[in-house]
Amino acid sequence: MFRRREAVPFQFVAEADRFRSNVTPPPRQRASASQLVGRTLIGLTIAAGFTGALLFGMPALGTEQSSGHSQQSEASQGR
């Protein structure tokens, strides 16, 4: 009989190491054309969303100041 070196709290855990199934699972069904098109469209939509968010977000992440916008408050101008 096979003995483990460390203690096992439940017997079925020790038996699970030795269990080998001879039953093969059924083959997976191939995805239909409409499922493939749907998955592709969802993937493209997500990629386009990330790309759009990156393109629209890049100007906000820039550190340069444009001439039309000033970062000074009224309090810093002195009264």
PDB file of C-alpha atoms in Angstrom:
ATOM      1  CA  MET A   1       0.000   0.000   0.000  1.00  0.00           C
ATOM      2  CA  PHE A   2       1.171   3.482  -0.837  1.00  0.00           C
ATOM      3  CA  ARG A   3       1.993   5.629   2.197  1.00  0.00           C
ATOM      4  CA  ARG A   4       2.488   9.380   2.191  1.00  0.00           C
ATOM      5  CA  ARG A   5       5.221  10.971   4.254  1.00  0.00           C
ATOM      6  CA  GLU A   6       3.129  13.880   5.533  1.00  0.00           C
ATOM      7  CA  ALA A   7      -0.165  13.617   7.339  1.00  0.00           C
ATOM      8  CA  VAL A   8      -3.307  13.907   5.229  1.00  0.00           C
ATOM      9  CA  PRO A   9      -6.410  15.252   6.976  1.00  0.00           C
ATOM     10  CA  PHE A  10      -8.856  13.347   4.775  1.00  0.00           C
ATOM     11  CA  GLN A  11      -8.434   9.891   3.307  1.00  0.00           C
ATOM     12  CA  PHE A  12     -10.018  10.789  -0.051  1.00  0.00           C
ATOM     13  CA  VAL A  13      -7.297  13.374  -0.626  1.00  0.00           C
ATOM     14  CA  ALA A  14      -4.644  10.678  -0.370  1.00  0.00           C
ATOM     15  CA  GLU A  15      -6.632   8.378  -2.632  1.00  0.00           C
ATOM     16  CA  ALA A  16      -7.103  11.131  -5.221  1.00  0.00           C
ATOM     17  CA  ASP A  17      -3.360  11.096  -5.912  1.00  0.00           C
ATOM     18  CA  ARG A  18      -3.568   7.498  -7.056  1.00  0.00           C
ATOM     19  CA  PHE A  19      -6.823   7.717  -9.014  1.00  0.00           C
ATOM     20  CA  ARG A  20      -6.544   7.507 -12.773  1.00  0.00           C
ATOM     21  CA  SER A  21      -9.637   7.666 -14.908  1.00  0.00           C
ATOM     22  CA  ASN A  22     -10.034   5.459 -17.954  1.00  0.00           C
ATOM     23  CA  VAL A  23     -13.040   7.436 -19.173  1.00  0.00           C
ATOM     24  CA  THR A  24     -12.295   9.883 -21.958  1.00  0.00           C
ATOM     25  CA  PRO A  25     -14.395  13.044 -22.125  1.00  0.00           C
ATOM     26  CA  PRO A  26     -16.498  13.597 -25.223  1.00  0.00           C
ATOM     27  CA  PRO A  27     -14.879  15.679 -27.976  1.00  0.00           C
ATOM     28  CA  ARG A  28     -15.612  19.383 -27.945  1.00  0.00           C
ATOM     29  CA  GLN A  29     -18.041  20.678 -30.513  1.00  0.00           C
ATOM     30  CA  ARG A  30     -16.630  23.076 -33.058  1.00  0.00           C
ATOM     31  CA  ALA A  31     -17.854  26.646 -32.839  1.00  0.00           C
ATOM     32  CA  SER A  32     -20.295  27.640 -35.542  1.00  0.00           C
ATOM     33  CA  ALA A  33     -19.552  30.427 -38.001  1.00  0.00           C
ATOM     34  CA  SER A  34     -21.873  32.837 -36.205  1.00  0.00           C
ATOM     35  CA  GLN A  35     -20.149  32.149 -32.878  1.00  0.00           C
ATOM     36  CA  LEU A  36     -16.745  32.803 -34.428  1.00  0.00           C
ATOM     37  CA  VAL A  37     -17.969  36.053 -35.985  1.00  0.00           C
ATOM     38  CA  GLY A  38     -19.524  37.116 -32.669  1.00  0.00           C
ATOM     39  CA  ARG A  39     -16.348  36.414 -30.723  1.00  0.00           C
ATOM     40  CA  THR A  40     -14.300  38.287 -33.299  1.00  0.00           C
ATOM     41  CA  LEU A  41     -16.597  41.315 -33.167  1.00  0.00           C
ATOM     42  CA  ILE A  42     -16.508  41.381 -29.379  1.00  0.00           C
ATOM     43  CA  GLY A  43     -12.707  41.205 -29.423  1.00  0.00           C
ATOM     44  CA  LEU A  44     -12.454  43.983 -31.993  1.00  0.00           C
ATOM     45  CA  THR A  45     -14.894  46.140 -30.016  1.00  0.00           C
ATOM     46  CA  ILE A  46     -12.838  45.743 -26.842  1.00  0.00           C
ATOM     47  CA  ALA A  47      -9.588  46.468 -28.699  1.00  0.00           C
ATOM     48  CA  ALA A  48     -11.142  49.557 -30.321  1.00  0.00           C
ATOM     49  CA  GLY A  49     -12.341  50.747 -26.912  1.00  0.00           C
ATOM     50  CA  PHE A  50      -8.870  50.443 -25.426  1.00  0.00           C
ATOM     51  CA  THR A  51      -7.352  52.190 -28.427  1.00  0.00           C
ATOM     52  CA  GLY A  52      -9.890  55.017 -28.264  1.00  0.00           C
ATOM     53  CA  ALA A  53      -9.378  55.460 -24.541  1.00  0.00           C
ATOM     54  CA  LEU A  54      -5.631  55.633 -25.093  1.00  0.00           C
ATOM     55  CA  LEU A  55      -5.939  58.161 -27.929  1.00  0.00           C
ATOM     56  CA  PHE A  56      -8.350  60.392 -26.010  1.00  0.00           C
ATOM     57  CA  GLY A  57      -6.410  60.060 -22.758  1.00  0.00           C
ATOM     58  CA  MET A  58      -2.938  60.832 -24.088  1.00  0.00           C
ATOM     59  CA  PRO A  59      -3.451  64.619 -24.335  1.00  0.00           C
ATOM     60  CA  ALA A  60      -4.568  64.711 -20.702  1.00  0.00           C
ATOM     61  CA  LEU A  61      -1.404  62.902 -19.623  1.00  0.00           C
ATOM     62  CA  GLY A  62       0.910  65.361 -21.377  1.00  0.00           C
ATOM     63  CA  THR A  63       3.045  67.591 -19.154  1.00  0.00           C
ATOM     64  CA  GLU A  64       3.527  70.469 -21.566  1.00  0.00           C
ATOM     65  CA  GLN A  65       1.331  73.538 -21.112  1.00  0.00           C
ATOM     66  CA  SER A  66      -0.410  75.039 -24.084  1.00  0.00           C
ATOM     67  CA  SER A  67      -0.520  78.821 -24.490  1.00  0.00           C
ATOM     68  CA  GLY A  68      -4.316  78.955 -24.168  1.00  0.00           C
ATOM     69  CA  HIS A  69      -4.507  77.310 -20.755  1.00  0.00           C
ATOM     70  CA  SER A  70      -2.947  78.647 -17.596  1.00  0.00           C
ATOM     71  CA  GLN A  71      -2.465  76.678 -14.395  1.00  0.00           C
ATOM     72  CA  GLN A  72      -2.231  79.755 -12.121  1.00  0.00           C
ATOM     73  CA  SER A  73      -4.960  80.584  -9.638  1.00  0.00           C
ATOM     74  CA  GLU A  74      -6.237  84.027  -8.790  1.00  0.00           C
ATOM     75  CA  ALA A  75      -4.602  83.897  -5.363  1.00  0.00           C
ATOM     76  CA  SER A  76      -1.132  83.525  -6.870  1.00  0.00           C
ATOM     77  CA  GLN A  77      -1.509  86.745  -8.902  1.00  0.00           C
ATOM     78  CA  GLY A  78      -1.440  89.006  -5.836  1.00  0.00           C
ATOM     79  CA  ARG A  79      -4.043  91.604  -5.069  1.00  0.00           C
TER      80      ARG A  79
END
